[in-house]
Amino acid sequence: QEVVATLNPALLPELVPAGVFRPAYRKRLLNLRQTPSAYIFFGKSSQPVTELDRCNLFVQPQAGPFSYSVDQALEERTFYLAAAGQKSAEQAHGVVGIIPASFAEVTEFCSGGKGRTGTYAQEKQQLSQRLQKMFAENCPELADLELLELATPLTLRDYSLAPQGAIYGVGRFIGQYNPHPATRLPGLYLSGQGIAAPGLLGTVVAAYLTCGSMLGHDLLRGEIKACL
């Protein structure tokens, strides 16, 4: 019997019996550096947003190369806008905005587990208002944008099981060796964007590597070539 785990590799040590993994491997998984987190704004507009028609929009409020740091003001960060489709012209037009953030920005609002401090809701409301203003200043068509919900790094950590709210999972850094599909536990394999590369393409590549580790890379390549 074989099992493929596609979760963030940093969560794996807590799911296997003690002693299965070598201490060095366990420590390596637990200390994997993660990608930054984000605030994700979900909203709707009563009017069509032509600037987002069949395209996405990256907005960089400040001149110069892209940069992000914890100390950078929210209004100075590059952000991403995308439109959600609607079934008919009468329906509201959905809009999604993604703004980079650090988990350190919201740790003070965590009261243990999925609990939140009493000021968390107020902070989210203030953040939403600032983001709405940012969007409207850079895209006038979003002047009437209405908030539906705002996800914070705490949301991503608790409901996506993303360590530190990492929006793209495990990062790629010099000196960091991300785990391979095969593990020391017979029948347990890893896959997902934490193995090969982030995003959808990274997930597809990881799936190929994992299947190759399970079935044999020569066999897998042969079957793929036969389908071409």
Short mmCIF file of C-alpha atoms in Angstrom, two decimals:
data_model
loop_
_atom_site.label_atom_id
_atom_site.label_comp_id
_atom_site.label_asym_id
_atom_site.label_seq_id
_atom_site.Cartn_x
_atom_site.Cartn_y
_atom_site.Cartn_z
CA GLN A 1 0.00 0.00 0.00
CA GLU A 2 1.28 3.46 -0.93
CA VAL A 3 0.34 6.91 0.34
CA VAL A 4 1.05 10.26 -1.36
CA ALA A 5 1.14 13.27 0.98
CA THR A 6 0.61 16.61 -0.76
CA LEU A 7 0.57 18.76 2.37
CA ASN A 8 3.23 21.31 3.24
CA PRO A 9 6.28 19.17 4.16
CA ALA A 10 6.78 21.15 7.38
CA LEU A 11 3.59 19.54 8.72
CA LEU A 12 4.68 15.97 8.00
CA PRO A 13 6.76 15.22 11.15
CA GLU A 14 3.68 15.55 13.36
CA LEU A 15 1.81 12.93 11.32
CA VAL A 16 4.28 10.05 11.50
CA PRO A 17 5.41 8.02 14.54
CA ALA A 18 8.46 9.21 16.43
CA GLY A 19 11.68 7.64 15.23
CA VAL A 20 10.52 7.01 11.66
CA PHE A 21 12.56 9.93 10.33
CA ARG A 22 16.13 10.66 11.29
CA PRO A 23 16.45 13.66 13.65
CA ALA A 24 18.33 15.63 10.99
CA TYR A 25 15.60 15.04 8.37
CA ARG A 26 12.85 15.87 10.85
CA LYS A 27 14.63 19.11 11.81
CA ARG A 28 15.11 19.95 8.15
CA LEU A 29 11.38 19.61 7.46
CA LEU A 30 10.36 21.63 10.51
CA ASN A 31 12.78 24.45 9.63
CA LEU A 32 11.86 24.81 5.96
CA ARG A 33 11.58 28.50 5.11
CA GLN A 34 8.19 29.45 3.75
CA THR A 35 7.13 32.02 1.16
CA PRO A 36 5.55 35.28 2.35
CA SER A 37 1.88 35.47 3.19
CA ALA A 38 -0.76 37.89 1.92
CA TYR A 39 -3.98 39.77 2.49
CA ILE A 40 -6.59 38.53 0.02
CA PHE A 41 -9.48 40.89 -0.66
CA PHE A 42 -12.73 39.43 -2.04
CA GLY A 43 -15.13 42.04 -3.36
CA LYS A 44 -17.79 42.83 -5.93
CA SER A 45 -18.45 45.73 -8.25
CA SER A 46 -21.84 46.74 -9.60
CA GLN A 47 -20.22 47.83 -12.87
CA PRO A 48 -18.06 45.85 -15.34
CA VAL A 49 -14.35 46.33 -14.71
CA THR A 50 -13.00 46.67 -18.24
CA GLU A 51 -9.38 46.92 -17.08
CA LEU A 52 -9.71 43.38 -15.76
CA ASP A 53 -11.52 41.98 -18.79
CA ARG A 54 -9.64 38.78 -19.74
CA CYS A 55 -6.50 39.98 -18.01
CA ASN A 56 -4.96 40.47 -14.59
CA LEU A 57 -3.45 43.67 -13.29
CA PHE A 58 -0.23 44.09 -11.31
CA VAL A 59 -0.02 47.53 -9.71
CA GLN A 60 3.20 48.99 -8.33
CA PRO A 61 2.36 52.24 -6.50
CA GLN A 62 6.01 53.24 -6.02
CA ALA A 63 8.51 53.76 -8.83
CA GLY A 64 11.50 51.42 -9.01
CA PRO A 65 11.96 47.66 -8.83
CA PHE A 66 9.56 45.44 -6.92
CA SER A 67 10.36 45.20 -3.22
CA TYR A 68 8.57 44.04 -0.11
CA SER A 69 9.49 44.13 3.54
CA VAL A 70 7.64 43.91 6.82
CA ASP A 71 8.32 47.59 7.47
CA GLN A 72 6.98 48.68 4.09
CA ALA A 73 3.70 50.60 4.33
CA LEU A 74 0.68 48.80 2.93
CA GLU A 75 0.12 51.57 0.37
CA GLU A 76 3.65 51.12 -1.01
CA ARG A 77 3.35 47.41 -1.79
CA THR A 78 2.84 45.98 -5.24
CA PHE A 79 -0.53 44.25 -5.49
CA TYR A 80 -2.44 42.01 -7.85
CA LEU A 81 -6.02 42.35 -9.11
CA ALA A 82 -8.13 39.81 -10.96
CA ALA A 83 -11.78 39.62 -11.94
CA ALA A 84 -14.10 36.71 -11.24
CA GLY A 85 -16.56 35.74 -13.97
CA GLN A 86 -20.29 36.15 -13.71
CA LYS A 87 -23.03 34.06 -15.27
CA SER A 88 -25.08 36.99 -16.55
CA ALA A 89 -24.79 40.73 -17.13
CA GLU A 90 -27.20 41.35 -14.23
CA GLN A 91 -24.90 39.78 -11.64
CA ALA A 92 -22.26 41.66 -9.68
CA HIS A 93 -18.70 41.49 -10.98
CA GLY A 94 -16.33 39.75 -8.62
CA VAL A 95 -12.86 41.14 -7.90
CA VAL A 96 -9.95 39.57 -6.04
CA GLY A 97 -6.98 41.58 -4.76
CA ILE A 98 -3.80 40.01 -3.34
CA ILE A 99 -1.32 42.09 -1.34
CA PRO A 100 1.92 40.60 0.08
CA ALA A 101 2.14 40.47 3.86
CA SER A 102 4.12 38.92 6.68
CA PHE A 103 2.74 36.61 9.33
CA ALA A 104 4.45 38.84 11.90
CA GLU A 105 1.93 41.57 11.05
CA VAL A 106 -0.97 39.60 12.53
CA THR A 107 0.53 37.45 15.30
CA GLU A 108 -0.67 39.90 17.95
CA PHE A 109 -4.29 39.08 17.02
CA CYS A 110 -3.94 35.33 17.64
CA SER A 111 -5.22 34.15 21.04
CA GLY A 112 -4.39 30.46 20.63
CA GLY A 113 -5.58 27.90 18.09
CA LYS A 114 -8.07 29.57 15.76
CA GLY A 115 -8.96 32.10 18.41
CA ARG A 116 -8.70 35.83 17.76
CA THR A 117 -8.33 38.83 20.02
CA GLY A 118 -11.18 41.28 20.34
CA THR A 119 -9.44 43.84 18.12
CA TYR A 120 -8.97 41.47 15.16
CA ALA A 121 -12.33 42.25 13.51
CA GLN A 122 -11.72 46.00 13.85
CA GLU A 123 -8.23 45.65 12.35
CA LYS A 124 -9.61 43.68 9.41
CA GLN A 125 -12.21 46.39 8.79
CA GLN A 126 -9.54 49.10 8.78
CA LEU A 127 -7.33 47.05 6.46
CA SER A 128 -10.26 46.52 4.10
CA GLN A 129 -10.95 50.25 3.94
CA ARG A 130 -7.29 51.01 3.18
CA LEU A 131 -7.25 48.37 0.44
CA GLN A 132 -10.46 49.66 -1.10
CA LYS A 133 -8.92 53.13 -1.25
CA MET A 134 -5.72 51.73 -2.81
CA PHE A 135 -7.67 49.88 -5.48
CA ALA A 136 -9.84 52.90 -6.34
CA GLU A 137 -6.84 55.25 -6.57
CA ASN A 138 -5.04 52.93 -8.99
CA CYS A 139 -8.09 51.65 -10.84
CA PRO A 140 -10.93 54.24 -10.88
CA GLU A 141 -13.40 51.63 -12.12
CA LEU A 142 -13.23 50.07 -8.65
CA ALA A 143 -14.53 53.18 -6.89
CA ASP A 144 -17.74 51.36 -5.89
CA LEU A 145 -16.00 48.13 -4.89
CA GLU A 146 -17.82 46.42 -2.03
CA LEU A 147 -16.05 44.14 0.45
CA LEU A 148 -17.27 40.56 0.74
CA GLU A 149 -14.47 39.16 2.89
CA LEU A 150 -10.82 39.70 3.73
CA ALA A 151 -8.41 36.82 4.33
CA THR A 152 -5.31 37.51 6.42
CA PRO A 153 -2.19 35.41 7.06
CA LEU A 154 -4.05 33.96 10.07
CA THR A 155 -6.88 32.86 7.75
CA LEU A 156 -4.42 31.13 5.44
CA ARG A 157 -2.67 29.42 8.33
CA ASP A 158 -5.84 28.13 9.96
CA TYR A 159 -7.99 27.18 6.98
CA SER A 160 -5.39 26.31 4.32
CA LEU A 161 -2.97 24.73 6.82
CA ALA A 162 -0.24 26.95 5.41
CA PRO A 163 2.60 27.41 7.94
CA GLN A 164 2.90 31.12 8.73
CA GLY A 165 0.16 31.72 6.17
CA ALA A 166 2.59 31.04 3.30
CA ILE A 167 0.71 31.78 0.10
CA TYR A 168 3.02 29.67 -2.11
CA GLY A 169 4.10 27.11 0.48
CA VAL A 170 7.74 26.20 0.90
CA GLY A 171 10.13 28.75 -0.61
CA ARG A 172 13.20 28.23 -2.79
CA PHE A 173 16.28 29.65 -1.15
CA ILE A 174 20.01 29.20 -1.62
CA GLY A 175 21.20 26.60 0.86
CA GLN A 176 17.75 25.13 1.45
CA TYR A 177 17.23 21.62 0.10
CA ASN A 178 13.57 20.85 -0.25
CA PRO A 179 12.57 17.18 0.23
CA HIS A 180 12.41 14.61 -2.58
CA PRO A 181 9.27 12.54 -3.32
CA ALA A 182 10.57 9.32 -1.72
CA THR A 183 10.85 9.12 2.06
CA ARG A 184 12.46 6.60 4.44
CA LEU A 185 9.02 5.28 5.36
CA PRO A 186 8.20 2.52 2.82
CA GLY A 187 5.12 3.41 0.80
CA LEU A 188 5.07 7.09 1.81
CA TYR A 189 5.76 9.62 -0.94
CA LEU A 190 5.60 13.40 -1.05
CA SER A 191 4.19 15.59 -3.80
CA GLY A 192 2.75 19.08 -4.31
CA GLN A 193 4.31 22.51 -4.73
CA GLY A 194 6.62 21.97 -1.75
CA ILE A 195 8.60 19.37 -3.72
CA ALA A 196 9.43 20.75 -7.16
CA ALA A 197 8.31 24.37 -7.56
CA PRO A 198 5.48 26.66 -6.44
CA GLY A 199 2.15 27.14 -8.14
CA LEU A 200 0.17 25.00 -10.56
CA LEU A 201 3.13 24.19 -12.81
CA GLY A 202 5.21 23.18 -9.79
CA THR A 203 2.43 20.87 -8.65
CA VAL A 204 2.28 19.20 -12.07
CA VAL A 205 6.05 18.70 -12.16
CA ALA A 206 6.02 17.31 -8.62
CA ALA A 207 3.27 14.86 -9.59
CA TYR A 208 5.44 13.63 -12.47
CA LEU A 209 8.44 13.17 -10.18
CA THR A 210 6.37 11.37 -7.56
CA CYS A 211 4.78 9.02 -10.09
CA GLY A 212 8.24 8.32 -11.49
CA SER A 213 9.54 7.47 -8.03
CA MET A 214 6.66 5.05 -7.52
CA LEU A 215 6.42 3.43 -10.96
CA GLY A 216 9.93 3.92 -12.30
CA HIS A 217 11.04 6.91 -14.34
CA ASP A 218 11.83 4.90 -17.48
CA LEU A 219 8.39 3.30 -17.45
CA LEU A 220 6.66 6.64 -16.91
CA ARG A 221 8.61 8.35 -19.71
CA GLY A 222 7.80 5.46 -22.05
CA GLU A 223 4.08 5.66 -21.34
CA ILE A 224 4.04 9.42 -21.83
CA LYS A 225 5.89 9.12 -25.15
CA ALA A 226 3.37 6.50 -26.27
CA CYS A 227 0.58 9.04 -25.80
CA LEU A 228 2.23 11.69 -27.98
#
